[in-house]
XYZ file of C-alpha atoms in Angstrom:
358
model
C 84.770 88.916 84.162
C 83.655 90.955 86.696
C 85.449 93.308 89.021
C 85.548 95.352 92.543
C 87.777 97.919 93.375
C 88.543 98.319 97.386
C 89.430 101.993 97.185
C 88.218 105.437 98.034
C 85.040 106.762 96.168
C 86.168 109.762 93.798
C 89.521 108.720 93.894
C 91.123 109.046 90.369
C 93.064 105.868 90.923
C 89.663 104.574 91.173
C 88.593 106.645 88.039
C 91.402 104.970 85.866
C 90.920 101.362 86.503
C 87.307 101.506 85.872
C 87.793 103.460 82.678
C 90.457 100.800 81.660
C 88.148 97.955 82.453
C 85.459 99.833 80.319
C 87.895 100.616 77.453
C 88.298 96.626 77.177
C 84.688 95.531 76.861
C 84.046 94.951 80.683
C 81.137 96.206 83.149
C 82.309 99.408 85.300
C 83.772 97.845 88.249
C 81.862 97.368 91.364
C 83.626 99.503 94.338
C 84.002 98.743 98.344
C 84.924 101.771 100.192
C 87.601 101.679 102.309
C 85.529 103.071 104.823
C 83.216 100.876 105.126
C 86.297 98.125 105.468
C 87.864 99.341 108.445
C 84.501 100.985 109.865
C 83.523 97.102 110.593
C 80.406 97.807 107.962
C 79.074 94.448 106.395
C 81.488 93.360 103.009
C 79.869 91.720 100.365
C 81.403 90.580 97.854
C 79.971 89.304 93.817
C 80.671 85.594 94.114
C 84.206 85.216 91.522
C 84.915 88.109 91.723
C 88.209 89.568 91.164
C 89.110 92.208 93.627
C 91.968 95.371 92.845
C 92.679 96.229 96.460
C 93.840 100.551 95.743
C 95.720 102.860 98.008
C 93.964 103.925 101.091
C 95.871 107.516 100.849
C 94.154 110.938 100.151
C 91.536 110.780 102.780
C 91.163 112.090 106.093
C 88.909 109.980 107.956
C 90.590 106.980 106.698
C 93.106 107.861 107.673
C 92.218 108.641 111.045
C 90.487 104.916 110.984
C 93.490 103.397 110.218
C 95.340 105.122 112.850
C 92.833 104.164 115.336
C 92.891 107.978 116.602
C 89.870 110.366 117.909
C 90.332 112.875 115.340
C 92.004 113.652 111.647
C 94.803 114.302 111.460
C 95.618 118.261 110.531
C 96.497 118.057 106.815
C 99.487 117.105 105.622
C 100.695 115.953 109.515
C 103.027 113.063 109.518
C 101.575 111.183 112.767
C 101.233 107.604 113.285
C 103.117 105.533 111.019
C 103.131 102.551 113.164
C 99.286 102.947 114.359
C 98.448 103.338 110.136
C 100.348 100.150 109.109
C 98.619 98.149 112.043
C 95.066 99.582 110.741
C 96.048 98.814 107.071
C 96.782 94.894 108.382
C 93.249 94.333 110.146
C 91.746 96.544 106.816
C 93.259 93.588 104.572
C 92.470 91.198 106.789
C 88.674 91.774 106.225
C 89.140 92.221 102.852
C 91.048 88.199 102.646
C 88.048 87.186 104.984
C 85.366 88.773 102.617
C 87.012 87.274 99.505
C 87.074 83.575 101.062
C 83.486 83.797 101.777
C 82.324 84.962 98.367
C 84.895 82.719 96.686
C 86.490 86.250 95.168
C 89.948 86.461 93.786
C 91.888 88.904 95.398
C 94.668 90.570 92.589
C 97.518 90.775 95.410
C 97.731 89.084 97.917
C 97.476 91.013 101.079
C 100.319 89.716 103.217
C 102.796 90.822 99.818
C 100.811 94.148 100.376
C 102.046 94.513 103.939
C 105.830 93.610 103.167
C 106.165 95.935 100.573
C 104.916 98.656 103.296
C 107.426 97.863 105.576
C 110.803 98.931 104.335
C 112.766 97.107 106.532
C 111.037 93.656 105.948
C 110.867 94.581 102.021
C 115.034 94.770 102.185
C 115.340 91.362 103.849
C 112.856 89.768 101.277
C 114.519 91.257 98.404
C 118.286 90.946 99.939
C 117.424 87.180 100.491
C 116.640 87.057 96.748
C 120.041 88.178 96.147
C 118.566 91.304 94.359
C 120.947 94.278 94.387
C 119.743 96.764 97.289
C 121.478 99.630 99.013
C 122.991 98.445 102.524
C 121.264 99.460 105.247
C 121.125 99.360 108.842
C 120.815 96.412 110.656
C 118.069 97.849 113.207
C 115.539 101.040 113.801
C 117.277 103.960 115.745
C 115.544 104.814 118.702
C 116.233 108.571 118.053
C 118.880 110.705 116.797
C 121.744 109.783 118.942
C 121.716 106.321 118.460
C 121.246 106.872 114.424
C 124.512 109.080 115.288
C 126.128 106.722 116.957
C 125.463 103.427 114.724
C 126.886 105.831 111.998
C 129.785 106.584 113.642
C 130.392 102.819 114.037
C 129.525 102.225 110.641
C 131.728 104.781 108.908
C 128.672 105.968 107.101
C 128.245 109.546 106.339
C 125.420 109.506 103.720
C 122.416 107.896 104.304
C 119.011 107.701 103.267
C 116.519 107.977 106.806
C 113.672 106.315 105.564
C 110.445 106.380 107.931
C 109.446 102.341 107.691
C 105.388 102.360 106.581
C 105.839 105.672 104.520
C 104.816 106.469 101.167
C 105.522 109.364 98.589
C 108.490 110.227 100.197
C 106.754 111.152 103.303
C 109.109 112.006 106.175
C 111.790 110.542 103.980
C 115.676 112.116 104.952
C 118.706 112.586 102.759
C 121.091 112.957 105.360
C 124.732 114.043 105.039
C 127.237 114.332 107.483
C 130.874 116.938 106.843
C 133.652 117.625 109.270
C 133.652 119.562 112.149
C 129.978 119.079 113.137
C 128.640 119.963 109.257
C 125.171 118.112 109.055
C 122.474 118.670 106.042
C 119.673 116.940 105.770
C 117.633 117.598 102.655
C 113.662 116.520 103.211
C 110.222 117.434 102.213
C 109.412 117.710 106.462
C 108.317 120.840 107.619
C 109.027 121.428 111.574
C 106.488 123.452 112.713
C 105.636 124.389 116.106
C 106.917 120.787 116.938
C 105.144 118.815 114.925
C 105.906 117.607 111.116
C 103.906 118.434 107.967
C 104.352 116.701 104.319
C 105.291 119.699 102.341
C 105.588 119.930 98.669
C 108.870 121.883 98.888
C 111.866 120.029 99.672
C 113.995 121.900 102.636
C 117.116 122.063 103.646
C 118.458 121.909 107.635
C 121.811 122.644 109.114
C 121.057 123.254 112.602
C 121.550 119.393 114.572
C 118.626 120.457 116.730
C 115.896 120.460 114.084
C 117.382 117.529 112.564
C 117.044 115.714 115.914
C 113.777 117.075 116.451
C 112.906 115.314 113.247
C 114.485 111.670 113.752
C 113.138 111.674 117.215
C 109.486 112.014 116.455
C 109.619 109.593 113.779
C 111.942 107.097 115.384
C 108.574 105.368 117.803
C 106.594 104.549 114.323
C 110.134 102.513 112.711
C 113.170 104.057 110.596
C 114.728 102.261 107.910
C 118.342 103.624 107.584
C 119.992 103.078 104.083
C 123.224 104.350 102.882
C 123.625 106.712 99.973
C 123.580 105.150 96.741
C 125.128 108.233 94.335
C 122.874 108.092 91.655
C 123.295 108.400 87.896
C 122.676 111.957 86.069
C 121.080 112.800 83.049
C 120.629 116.222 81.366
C 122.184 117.630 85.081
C 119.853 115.928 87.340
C 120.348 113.002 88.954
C 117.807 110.112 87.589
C 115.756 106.893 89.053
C 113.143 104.967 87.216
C 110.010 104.142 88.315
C 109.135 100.351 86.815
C 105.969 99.476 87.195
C 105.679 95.463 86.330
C 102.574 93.967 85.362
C 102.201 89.868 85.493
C 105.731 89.469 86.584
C 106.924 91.574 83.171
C 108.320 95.430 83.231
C 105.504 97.324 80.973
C 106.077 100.715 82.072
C 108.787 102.983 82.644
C 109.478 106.939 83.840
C 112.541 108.895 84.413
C 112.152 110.695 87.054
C 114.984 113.818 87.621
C 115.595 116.016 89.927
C 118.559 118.388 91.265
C 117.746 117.182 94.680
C 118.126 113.809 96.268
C 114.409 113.408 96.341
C 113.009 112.503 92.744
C 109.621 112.659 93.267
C 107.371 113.795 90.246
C 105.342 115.869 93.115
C 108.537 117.295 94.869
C 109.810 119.202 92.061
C 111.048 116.390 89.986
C 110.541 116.233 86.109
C 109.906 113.259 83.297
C 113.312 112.684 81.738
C 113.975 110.799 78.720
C 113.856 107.240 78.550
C 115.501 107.198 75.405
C 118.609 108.999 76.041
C 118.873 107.076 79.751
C 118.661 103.750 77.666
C 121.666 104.952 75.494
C 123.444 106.403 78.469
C 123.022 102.771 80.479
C 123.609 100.836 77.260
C 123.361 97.079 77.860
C 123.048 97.785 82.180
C 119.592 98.970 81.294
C 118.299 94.933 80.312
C 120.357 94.159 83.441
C 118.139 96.907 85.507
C 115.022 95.557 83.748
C 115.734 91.793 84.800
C 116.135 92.983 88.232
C 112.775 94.132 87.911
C 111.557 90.713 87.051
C 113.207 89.179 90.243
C 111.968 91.767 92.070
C 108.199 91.269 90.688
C 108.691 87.207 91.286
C 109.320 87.863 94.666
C 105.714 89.194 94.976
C 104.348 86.380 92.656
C 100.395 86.993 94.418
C 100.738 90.746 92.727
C 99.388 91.304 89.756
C 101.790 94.330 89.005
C 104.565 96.347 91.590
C 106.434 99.323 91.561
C 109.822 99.027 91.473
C 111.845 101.987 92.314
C 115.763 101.470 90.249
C 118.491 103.527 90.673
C 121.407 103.385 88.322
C 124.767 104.104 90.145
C 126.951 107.214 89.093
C 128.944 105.597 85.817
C 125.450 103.091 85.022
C 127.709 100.567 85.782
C 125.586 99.115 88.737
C 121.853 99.230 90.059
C 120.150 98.672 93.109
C 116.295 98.567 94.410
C 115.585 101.673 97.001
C 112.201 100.414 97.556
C 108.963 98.283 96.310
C 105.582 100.023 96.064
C 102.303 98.147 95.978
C 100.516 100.771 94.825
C 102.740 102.695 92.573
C 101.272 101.908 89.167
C 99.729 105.774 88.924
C 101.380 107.074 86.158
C 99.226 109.282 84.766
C 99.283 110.010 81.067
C 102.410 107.615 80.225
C 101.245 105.233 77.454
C 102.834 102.195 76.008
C 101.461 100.892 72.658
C 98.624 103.242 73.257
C 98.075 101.470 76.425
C 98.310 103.283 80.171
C 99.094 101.208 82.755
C 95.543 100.100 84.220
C 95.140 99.057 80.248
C 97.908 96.945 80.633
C 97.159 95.350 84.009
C 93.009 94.636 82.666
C 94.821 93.405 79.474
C 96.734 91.373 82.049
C 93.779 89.869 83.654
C 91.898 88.958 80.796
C 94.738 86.863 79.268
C 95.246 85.359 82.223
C 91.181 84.510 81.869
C 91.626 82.639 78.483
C 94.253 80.939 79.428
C 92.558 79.325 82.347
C 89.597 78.520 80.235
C 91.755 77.314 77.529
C 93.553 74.945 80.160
């Protein structure tokens, strides 16, 4: 079998596949920069090959080709959500015109790609699959008063402002509303000097005018409104799972805590124990895993997904927050000896045999 990786040279996520794929007997994969993609440089392809398409993230001038802007973007700057998913869909598009020509097989499928980065139409997929999900708006706020207002109506007071082609819980919102004007939103967005900046230390704002300063200049690139779902706690932290599926089947699984709304590892949040979270959910954790299966069978042209699952307060219930197409890096979590790039080239070359079996 032989391989490319679409993906940024240097990248460890490109580092990890290749040593997987080497671990199990095959050639180091070939690689395709992103760059080159959305540059408009030639693509060739190895005739059969089978193509890992990786995250585009953790580089400045692809980003700034994806955005179709003049210039990077200053570092960490959350700017052009909208412009960056639009880039991403012509990138894949090349990629799905390279692969027909060289008779390649891509390893997702790049319209599944673009779904899962689009919150809003990831909810409707999954909701139409009858897959537990937290309700959510039915639109994207223009700016802070009408996310106001449609809360009002709503009689929702919690909520979840989710920016709708983010990633890594950029520009992400856990907003709360109290009596008498009482308003804290909880976020990893830095307001600075007008603009917003990823930061890797979660704030906290009580003043309405920064928090409409924030909605308002990510409202243009899409906002994805869910309502709180109060989360399960473990060991005093609340607790979500990140379950990454490979071939349609959960293989691995992290607890990720935190004292804040936001769980993510790189905001503060910490590995819990999967043990004692299995015993706490007793038999709702095989309910949470099946969800995971529906969830992957929605996206049958994937080889593997990233499911984030959320436990409610009491483990009586689950939902879905969100799908991630490239949220398999979980760096140093083995299964059976096996990390989860092991698992997903283990995943491949069964899938190999079996075809030349049939």
């Amino acid at each position: 079998m032989r391989l490319t990786v679409v993906g940024n040279p240097g990248h460890r996520r490109v580092g990890l596949f290749a040593a997987a794929a080497v671990r199990a007997g095959l050639p180091e994969p070939d690689l395709l920069a992103w760059h080159d993609v959305l540059s408009g440089a030639p693509l060739r392809l190895a005739p059969g090959t089978a193509v890992r398409i990786e995250s585009p993230g953790e580089d400045a001038e692809v980003d700034r080709l994806l955005r179709g802007a003049a210039s990077p973007a200053a570092h960490g700057e959350i700017v052009g959500g909208r412009a960056w998913y639009a880039g991403l869909a012509r990138g894949l598009a090349r990629i799905a015109d390279a692969a027909r020509e060289s008779d390649a097989r891509l390893l997702a499928d790049p319209a599944e790609i673009l779904t899962m980065f689009d919150k809003a139409a990831c909810h409707a997929r999954l909701l139409a699959a009858r897959i537990p999900v937290p309700p959510a708006l039915p639109g994207s706020p223009s700016g802070w008063a009408q996310l106001r207002s449609w809360l009002d109506e709503a009689g929702w007071r919690r909520v979840f402002v989710k920016p709708c082609h983010g990633s890594s819980a950029s520009g992400v919102i856990a907003l709360q509303l109290g009596s008498g004007g009482r308003i804290l939103a909880t976020t990893s967005v830095e307001l600075s000097g007008g603009r917003l900046f990823n930061s890797l230390r979660v704030r906290h704002y009580r003043d309405e005018r920064d928090v409409a300063a924030i909605v308002d200049q990510l409202a243009p690139d899409g906002l994805q409104v869910q309502r709180w779902l109060p989360k399960a706690g473990l060991d005093g932290r609340v607790v979500d799972l990140r379950v990454v599926t490979v071939g349609g089947e959960p293989s691995h699984v992290v607890v990720r805590g935190s004292r804040s709304p936001m769980t993510n590892l790189h905001l503060g949040g910490v590995r819990g124990d999967l043990c004692a979270l299995r015993a706490a959910a007793g038999r709702h954790y095989a309910e949470g895993l099946a969800t995971c299966r529906a969830v992957a069978a929605c996206f049958p042209g994937s080889l593997h997904t990233g499911v984030d699952l959320m436990f409610a307060a009491g483990w009586r219930s689950h939902a879905v927050a969100e799908v991630n197409a490239f949220g398999d890096l979980l760096p140093g979590l083995l299964v059976d000896g096996r990390d989860t790039y092991d698992a997903e080239v283990a995943a491949l070359l069964a899938s190999e045999r079996a075809g030349v079996a049939a």
